[in-house]
Every structure is written in structure tokens, then in C-alpha cells.
Short mmCIF file of C-alpha atoms in Angstrom, two decimals:
data_model
loop_
_atom_site.label_atom_id
_atom_site.label_comp_id
_atom_site.label_asym_id
_atom_site.label_seq_id
_atom_site.Cartn_x
_atom_site.Cartn_y
_atom_site.Cartn_z
CA MET A 8 -51.91 41.26 11.15
CA ASN A 9 -49.23 43.73 10.09
CA ALA A 10 -46.56 41.35 8.85
CA SER A 11 -44.63 41.10 5.61
CA LEU A 12 -45.32 38.27 3.20
CA LEU A 13 -42.22 36.30 4.22
CA ALA A 14 -43.06 36.75 7.92
CA SER A 15 -46.70 35.77 7.50
CA PRO A 16 -47.77 32.47 9.15
CA GLN A 17 -50.30 31.87 6.37
CA PHE A 18 -47.68 32.19 3.61
CA TYR A 19 -45.31 29.98 5.60
CA SER A 20 -47.94 27.27 6.08
CA ILE A 21 -49.14 27.26 2.47
CA THR A 22 -45.56 27.10 1.19
CA LEU A 23 -44.77 24.09 3.39
CA TYR A 24 -47.98 22.29 2.33
CA VAL A 25 -47.12 22.80 -1.34
CA ILE A 26 -43.56 21.55 -0.86
CA GLY A 27 -44.74 18.62 1.25
CA PHE A 28 -47.44 17.30 -1.08
CA CYS A 29 -45.27 17.80 -4.18
CA SER A 30 -42.49 15.82 -2.48
CA LEU A 31 -44.57 12.73 -1.68
CA PRO A 32 -44.39 11.11 -5.17
CA ILE A 33 -40.60 11.59 -5.19
CA HIS A 34 -40.28 9.87 -1.81
CA ILE A 35 -42.52 6.97 -2.83
CA LEU A 36 -40.46 6.41 -5.97
CA GLY A 37 -37.21 6.63 -4.00
CA GLY A 38 -38.38 4.08 -1.44
CA TYR A 39 -39.47 1.69 -4.17
CA CYS A 40 -36.10 1.92 -5.91
CA ILE A 41 -34.12 1.25 -2.73
CA LEU A 42 -36.27 -1.73 -1.74
CA PHE A 43 -36.80 -3.37 -5.13
CA GLN A 44 -34.25 -1.97 -7.60
CA THR A 45 -31.04 -2.16 -5.53
CA PRO A 46 -28.77 -4.76 -7.21
CA GLU A 47 -26.83 -7.45 -5.36
CA SER A 48 -23.60 -5.51 -5.93
CA MET A 49 -24.99 -2.69 -3.72
CA LYS A 50 -26.15 -4.99 -0.93
CA SER A 51 -23.53 -3.67 1.51
CA VAL A 52 -24.77 -0.09 1.21
CA LYS A 53 -28.52 -0.76 0.87
CA SER A 54 -29.29 -0.56 4.60
CA ASN A 55 -27.42 2.75 4.94
CA LEU A 56 -29.20 4.23 1.94
CA LEU A 57 -32.50 3.09 3.41
CA ASN A 58 -31.60 4.60 6.79
CA MET A 59 -30.79 7.99 5.26
CA TYR A 60 -33.89 7.81 3.07
CA PHE A 61 -36.08 7.07 6.11
CA TRP A 62 -34.88 10.05 8.14
CA THR A 63 -34.91 12.52 5.23
CA THR A 64 -38.42 11.44 4.25
CA LEU A 65 -39.62 11.61 7.85
CA LEU A 66 -38.16 15.11 8.17
CA ASP A 67 -39.90 16.17 4.99
CA VAL A 68 -43.31 14.84 6.02
CA TYR A 69 -42.96 15.96 9.64
CA LEU A 70 -41.81 19.49 8.90
CA ASN A 71 -43.96 20.23 5.85
CA LEU A 72 -47.22 18.45 6.63
CA LEU A 73 -47.54 17.25 10.21
CA THR A 74 -46.15 20.08 12.37
CA GLN A 75 -45.08 23.20 10.47
CA PRO A 76 -43.46 24.81 13.55
CA PHE A 77 -43.71 28.59 13.30
CA LEU A 78 -40.91 29.89 15.55
CA CYS A 79 -40.83 33.52 16.68
CA PRO A 80 -37.27 34.71 17.47
CA PRO A 81 -35.32 35.75 19.44
CA ALA A 82 -36.91 33.69 22.24
CA ILE A 83 -37.61 29.99 21.66
CA ASP A 84 -41.36 30.16 21.20
CA GLY A 85 -44.06 29.82 18.58
CA PHE A 86 -46.87 27.52 17.51
CA ALA A 87 -47.56 24.61 15.18
CA MET A 88 -49.67 24.99 12.04
CA GLY A 89 -49.55 21.47 10.59
CA LEU A 90 -51.99 18.59 10.67
CA LEU A 91 -50.93 17.38 14.13
CA SER A 92 -51.71 20.79 15.65
CA ARG A 93 -55.38 19.92 15.21
CA VAL A 94 -55.15 16.98 17.61
CA GLY A 95 -53.71 18.90 20.54
CA ILE A 96 -50.04 17.87 20.55
CA ASN A 97 -48.13 20.67 22.29
CA LEU A 98 -45.39 22.76 20.73
CA PRO A 99 -42.43 21.53 22.84
CA LEU A 100 -42.91 18.02 21.46
CA HIS A 101 -43.18 19.43 17.93
CA ILE A 102 -39.97 21.44 18.32
CA TYR A 103 -38.02 18.68 20.03
CA SER A 104 -39.05 16.07 17.47
CA GLY A 105 -38.30 18.31 14.49
CA ILE A 106 -34.85 19.40 15.70
CA THR A 107 -33.99 15.82 16.69
CA ILE A 108 -34.98 14.47 13.26
CA VAL A 109 -32.75 17.11 11.60
CA ALA A 110 -29.84 15.88 13.75
CA LEU A 111 -30.63 12.24 12.92
CA VAL A 112 -30.55 13.04 9.20
CA ALA A 113 -27.01 14.38 9.67
CA VAL A 114 -25.99 11.26 11.62
CA SER A 115 -27.42 8.98 8.91
CA VAL A 116 -25.28 10.77 6.31
CA VAL A 117 -22.12 10.33 8.39
CA SER A 118 -22.93 6.63 8.90
CA ILE A 119 -22.88 6.02 5.13
CA PHE A 120 -19.27 7.17 4.81
CA GLU A 121 -18.28 5.34 8.01
CA ASN A 122 -19.81 2.17 6.56
CA ARG A 123 -17.80 2.47 3.34
CA LEU A 124 -14.56 3.08 5.26
CA TYR A 125 -15.24 0.12 7.54
CA LEU A 126 -16.17 -2.35 4.77
CA LEU A 127 -13.31 -1.40 2.47
CA TYR A 128 -10.37 -0.74 4.78
CA ALA A 129 -11.12 -1.12 8.50
CA LYS A 130 -12.76 -4.53 8.88
CA ARG A 131 -9.65 -6.12 10.37
CA THR A 132 -8.63 -3.19 12.57
CA TRP A 133 -9.61 -1.98 16.04
CA TRP A 134 -12.26 0.16 14.34
CA ARG A 135 -14.60 -2.84 14.08
CA TYR A 136 -15.08 -2.46 17.85
CA GLY A 137 -14.66 1.29 18.28
CA ARG A 138 -17.12 2.19 15.53
CA TYR A 139 -20.12 1.15 17.61
CA LEU A 140 -19.19 3.55 20.43
CA ILE A 141 -18.84 6.43 17.95
CA LEU A 142 -22.10 5.69 16.12
CA ILE A 143 -24.07 5.15 19.34
CA GLY A 144 -22.59 8.40 20.68
CA ASP A 145 -23.71 10.23 17.54
CA TYR A 146 -27.29 9.05 17.99
CA ILE A 147 -27.25 9.94 21.70
CA ILE A 148 -26.05 13.48 20.91
CA ALA A 149 -28.75 13.84 18.25
CA VAL A 150 -31.48 12.74 20.64
CA LEU A 151 -30.36 14.59 23.77
CA PHE A 152 -28.74 17.91 22.79
CA PHE A 153 -32.08 19.80 22.81
CA VAL A 154 -33.39 18.21 26.03
CA PRO A 155 -32.01 20.94 28.38
CA SER A 156 -34.10 23.55 26.56
CA ILE A 157 -37.23 21.40 26.89
CA LEU A 158 -36.67 20.76 30.61
CA GLY A 159 -36.51 24.50 31.30
CA ILE A 160 -40.00 25.35 29.97
CA PRO A 161 -41.53 28.15 32.12
CA GLU A 162 -45.11 28.52 33.40
CA GLN A 163 -47.02 29.71 30.37
CA GLU A 164 -49.34 32.52 31.47
CA THR A 165 -46.59 34.39 33.30
CA ALA A 166 -44.12 33.67 30.52
CA ARG A 167 -46.49 34.98 27.85
CA LYS A 168 -46.90 38.31 29.67
CA GLU A 169 -43.13 38.67 30.04
CA LEU A 170 -42.56 37.66 26.42
CA PHE A 171 -44.89 40.31 25.03
CA GLU A 172 -43.32 42.96 27.29
CA MET A 173 -39.80 42.01 26.21
CA TYR A 174 -40.59 41.50 22.51
CA PRO A 175 -43.82 43.36 21.65
CA HIS A 176 -43.54 42.49 17.93
CA ILE A 177 -44.13 38.81 18.68
CA GLN A 178 -47.69 39.56 19.86
CA THR A 179 -48.48 40.27 16.20
CA PHE A 180 -48.43 36.51 15.56
CA ASP A 181 -50.45 35.47 18.63
CA SER A 182 -54.10 34.52 18.07
CA PRO A 183 -56.80 32.34 19.69
CA GLU A 184 -56.26 29.71 16.98
CA HIS A 185 -52.50 29.74 17.34
CA ARG A 186 -51.46 30.69 20.87
CA ILE A 187 -47.75 31.24 21.21
CA PHE A 188 -46.09 28.69 23.48
CA ILE A 189 -42.82 29.64 25.20
CA VAL A 190 -39.97 27.15 25.56
CA ASP A 191 -37.43 29.77 26.66
CA LEU A 192 -38.13 33.46 27.28
CA ARG A 193 -34.73 34.79 26.35
CA LYS A 194 -32.41 34.33 23.44
CA ASP A 195 -30.96 30.96 24.38
CA ASN A 196 -27.24 31.27 23.63
CA ALA A 197 -26.62 27.96 25.39
CA TYR A 198 -28.85 26.23 22.84
CA MET A 199 -27.14 28.05 19.98
CA ILE A 200 -23.72 26.99 21.26
CA ARG A 201 -24.88 23.37 21.72
CA THR A 202 -26.23 23.38 18.17
CA ALA A 203 -23.00 24.84 16.79
CA CYS A 204 -20.90 22.25 18.66
CA ALA A 205 -23.12 19.40 17.47
CA ASN A 206 -22.88 20.64 13.86
CA VAL A 207 -19.09 20.90 14.03
CA TYR A 208 -18.78 17.46 15.63
CA ILE A 209 -21.05 15.63 13.15
CA VAL A 210 -19.82 17.45 10.02
CA GLY A 211 -16.23 17.02 11.21
CA GLN A 212 -16.75 13.29 11.53
CA GLY A 213 -18.09 13.09 7.99
CA ALA A 214 -15.08 15.03 6.70
CA VAL A 215 -12.66 12.70 8.52
CA PHE A 216 -14.30 9.60 7.04
CA VAL A 217 -14.19 11.07 3.53
CA ILE A 218 -10.50 12.02 3.87
CA LEU A 219 -9.64 8.54 5.21
CA LEU A 220 -11.49 6.90 2.33
CA GLN A 221 -9.55 8.88 -0.27
CA TYR A 222 -6.26 8.33 1.57
CA ASN A 223 -6.76 4.56 1.76
CA ILE A 224 -7.66 4.32 -1.92
CA ILE A 225 -4.44 6.14 -2.86
CA ARG A 226 -2.41 3.99 -0.46
CA ALA A 227 -3.97 0.77 -1.80
CA ILE A 228 -3.00 1.74 -5.36
CA LYS A 229 0.60 2.50 -4.33
CA LYS A 230 0.88 -0.82 -2.49
CA MET A 231 -0.86 -2.52 -5.43
CA THR A 232 -3.37 -4.24 -3.15
CA ILE A 233 -6.12 -3.18 -5.57
CA SER A 234 -6.00 -2.54 -9.29
CA LYS A 235 -6.40 0.92 -10.80
CA ARG A 236 -9.65 -0.25 -12.39
CA THR A 237 -11.09 -1.25 -9.00
CA ALA A 238 -9.87 2.00 -7.48
CA ASN A 239 -11.53 3.97 -10.30
CA LEU A 240 -14.78 2.10 -9.76
CA GLN A 241 -14.66 2.84 -6.03
CA ARG A 242 -13.95 6.50 -6.74
CA ALA A 243 -16.82 6.60 -9.21
CA PHE A 244 -19.23 5.27 -6.59
CA LEU A 245 -17.89 7.69 -3.99
CA ARG A 246 -18.36 10.61 -6.40
CA ALA A 247 -21.97 9.56 -6.84
CA LEU A 248 -22.33 9.32 -3.08
CA TYR A 249 -20.72 12.73 -2.59
CA LEU A 250 -23.22 14.30 -4.97
CA GLN A 251 -26.12 12.44 -3.36
CA VAL A 252 -25.13 13.67 0.08
CA ALA A 253 -23.50 17.05 -0.51
CA ILE A 254 -26.25 18.83 -2.43
CA PRO A 255 -29.15 18.16 -0.02
CA PHE A 256 -26.86 18.29 3.03
CA PHE A 257 -25.77 21.79 1.97
CA ILE A 258 -29.44 22.77 1.70
CA MET A 259 -30.09 21.47 5.21
CA VAL A 260 -26.99 22.68 7.04
CA VAL A 261 -26.58 26.20 5.65
CA PRO A 262 -29.97 27.50 6.90
CA GLN A 263 -29.25 26.08 10.37
CA ILE A 264 -25.84 27.78 10.39
CA VAL A 265 -27.54 31.04 9.41
CA ILE A 266 -30.02 30.67 12.29
CA VAL A 267 -27.22 29.90 14.76
CA PHE A 268 -25.05 32.80 13.51
CA PHE A 269 -27.87 35.33 13.59
CA GLY A 270 -29.09 33.93 16.91
CA ILE A 271 -25.70 34.44 18.61
CA PHE A 272 -24.32 37.58 16.97
CA ILE A 273 -27.26 39.42 15.40
CA GLU A 274 -30.93 39.87 16.22
CA ILE A 275 -32.66 37.29 14.03
CA GLN A 276 -35.73 38.48 12.12
CA GLN A 277 -38.96 36.53 11.52
CA GLU A 278 -38.39 36.58 7.77
CA THR A 279 -34.94 35.00 8.20
CA MET A 280 -36.35 32.27 10.44
CA ASN A 281 -39.19 31.44 8.03
CA VAL A 282 -37.01 31.38 4.91
CA SER A 283 -34.41 29.22 6.67
CA TRP A 284 -37.00 26.60 7.58
CA ILE A 285 -38.62 26.73 4.15
CA VAL A 286 -35.24 26.07 2.52
CA THR A 287 -34.58 23.25 5.00
CA SER A 288 -37.97 21.74 4.15
CA THR A 289 -36.84 21.05 0.56
CA HIS A 290 -34.00 18.85 1.82
CA GLY A 291 -35.92 15.54 1.77
CA ALA A 292 -37.22 15.76 -1.77
CA LEU A 293 -33.90 17.04 -3.06
CA ALA A 294 -32.02 14.23 -1.30
CA THR A 295 -34.28 11.56 -2.79
CA ALA A 296 -34.25 13.09 -6.28
CA THR A 297 -30.45 13.36 -6.20
CA MET A 298 -30.17 9.72 -5.16
CA LEU A 299 -32.39 8.61 -8.05
CA TYR A 300 -30.17 10.44 -10.54
CA VAL A 301 -26.68 9.70 -9.30
CA GLN A 302 -27.06 6.01 -8.39
CA LYS A 303 -26.79 4.19 -11.71
CA PRO A 304 -29.20 1.27 -11.02
CA TYR A 305 -31.97 3.65 -10.03
CA ARG A 306 -31.23 5.96 -12.93
CA GLN A 307 -31.40 3.05 -15.38
CA PHE A 308 -34.71 1.92 -13.90
CA LEU A 309 -36.16 5.43 -14.26
CA LYS A 310 -34.80 5.67 -17.78
CA SER A 311 -36.59 2.43 -18.70
CA LYS A 312 -39.87 3.76 -17.33
CA PHE A 313 -39.66 7.44 -18.19
CA SER A 314 -38.02 9.36 -20.97
CA CYS A 315 -34.70 10.89 -19.95
CA SER A 316 -32.84 13.63 -21.79
CA PRO A 317 -29.65 12.27 -23.44
CA ARG A 318 -27.78 15.35 -22.21
CA VAL A 319 -28.86 14.70 -18.62
CA GLU A 320 -27.85 11.04 -18.92
CA GLN A 321 -24.48 11.98 -20.43
CA PHE A 322 -23.79 14.56 -17.71
CA VAL A 323 -24.73 12.26 -14.81
CA SER A 324 -22.80 9.32 -16.28
CA ALA A 325 -19.69 11.46 -16.77
CA THR A 326 -19.97 12.81 -13.22
CA THR A 327 -20.63 9.57 -11.37
CA GLY A 328 -18.72 7.09 -13.51
CA ALA A 329 -19.10 3.32 -13.75
CA LYS A 330 -21.04 0.76 -11.78
CA PHE A 331 -20.72 0.04 -8.07
CA VAL A 332 -18.17 -2.41 -6.74
CA GLN A 333 -18.24 -3.66 -3.16
#
């Protein structure tokens, strides 16, 4: 196979296995901390943290160990190299499940900020009814936006011949062990546009909730409905939450934006596709590790069990501030 290292399926698969198995201890520790080390003062946010943890961990395990979808641009096609590929599950299900889980991770992040806004400032407003429509709509979009591409799957033998005529370089990656499966023969701009719209909609929602949280804190201080100390404690928790969400979310979203941009405006290369998914695959472990550091109860638990650098503790404490207040 004449392919560069970054384009090689073998390098891609080994890299994902290494990331996946190295991430498992981090996920186990994160799950334990949420379930057994979350204090009563964080009860209101525990279910949301657990929801985000579940989807990020599932994405990590699914992408790195179970499926390892190797996609060959510019058409939507490829093959699976993970553990599930050995039991005969077809590629469309792999692709649909992986892309849907990525979208559900984004929705779980937005739901955390919506939950804080609702509990702190919107419990007695119309939002207590409207929020369910928005959240249900988010999950519906996450589950359904890739369905049109799956429904349009062509007949495979004819599609494979056309694919290799249109894009001869893709035949380099086809083999008896890993037969390329075609979801869409041509560069699917409709899918790229749907993905871009979904990203803008979900990320925009998160930004609105964050802005409203900050606005309501400032307004509450001016109206003296909460003390400055309480406001500072709320801000401290939100800073910790911003760090917990922003760092891994950046790692997950940026590669997808790169894929969408290259897919619409430029001819995407195999190396770009592989690197984008490899970067995305680190999202779960990074999200869990960030949570363990920035949430004070979990950090204190880890500090009691493992040695922690005083400089790291000082930096995280200064960044995230004091304890959580409901």
C-alpha cells in the first residue's frame, strides 16, 4: 500500500487503540468520583455531570476501541477497524452511531449550562416549561441529522466500481479484510451543510446560556438579591465549569469544523481526515481529566490518594476559586 504514515489505516488503528486503552483508567476514576465523591452541595449538578461523563466516555470507547471508522474522503465511504468490525456490524451503523454520539456529547455540554441557568434564575419563569421543548429538540437533532445520508445508501457493487473510477486513490485502501463500504458516492455538501448548521445551533445555544448566566449574576448583585460573596462563589464554580467544558469541547469541535470546511471548500485529504479523528478521539479522556482537576471535591479526593504538585494545586485553586454553592 503506497500511503503516507498519517494516511495509513494501520497507523490510524494502532494510534486509536493506544489512546483508547490509556484512557480507560481515567474514565473509571472519573466515574467513581462522580458517583461516590460528589458532595451534597453539588447534588443539583451531579446528574448533568454524569450525563456528560457518560456520553464522552462512550464516544471515547466507541471511537477508539469498538469501531475505529476509517473514512476515505471526499465521498462518504470507508471501513471499520475496531473490535466490533470482527462481528460483522456494517459500516453505516458504525458511522451513524459515531457521528450521533459526537452530537450527543455537544448536547450534554449545553444541558449543563441550561441546568445552571434554570436552577439559579429561571425556575419561576416560563422557561420551566419551554426548556423541555428546547432540550428534546436538541436530542432529536442530534439523533436525526445524519439519517438522510444513511437512507440514501447505494447498491454496493455498482457503487464501488463508480467510486474507484471517480476517485482512483481510494482503491489504495481497499482490501479483502477491509472492503470499502459506500454511504454516498459524491462529496455530500448537504451533509456538510447540515453538520455546520447543527454545530452553529448547538454551540450558539451554549453561548446564549453562558451569557444569560453572567448577565443574571451581575443583575442580582445590582439588585442586591444575592451577596457579593455568593456571587463570587457562583462565578468560581462557573469558571471551573468553563474550563471543564471548554478545553475538551475545543478539542472535539475544531477537528469537525476543519472537516466541514475542507469538505465544502477544499478537497479534503486522507491525512487531514485521519488526524482530525485522532484529535477528536482524545476528547473523552481530556474531558474526564479536566473535570477531576477543576472540580474541587474530586481534586481533594485525588490529592488525598495521590501526591499532587503544590504548584498545580495552587494554579487550579486560583483559577477555579472556592467551593460550590447551589
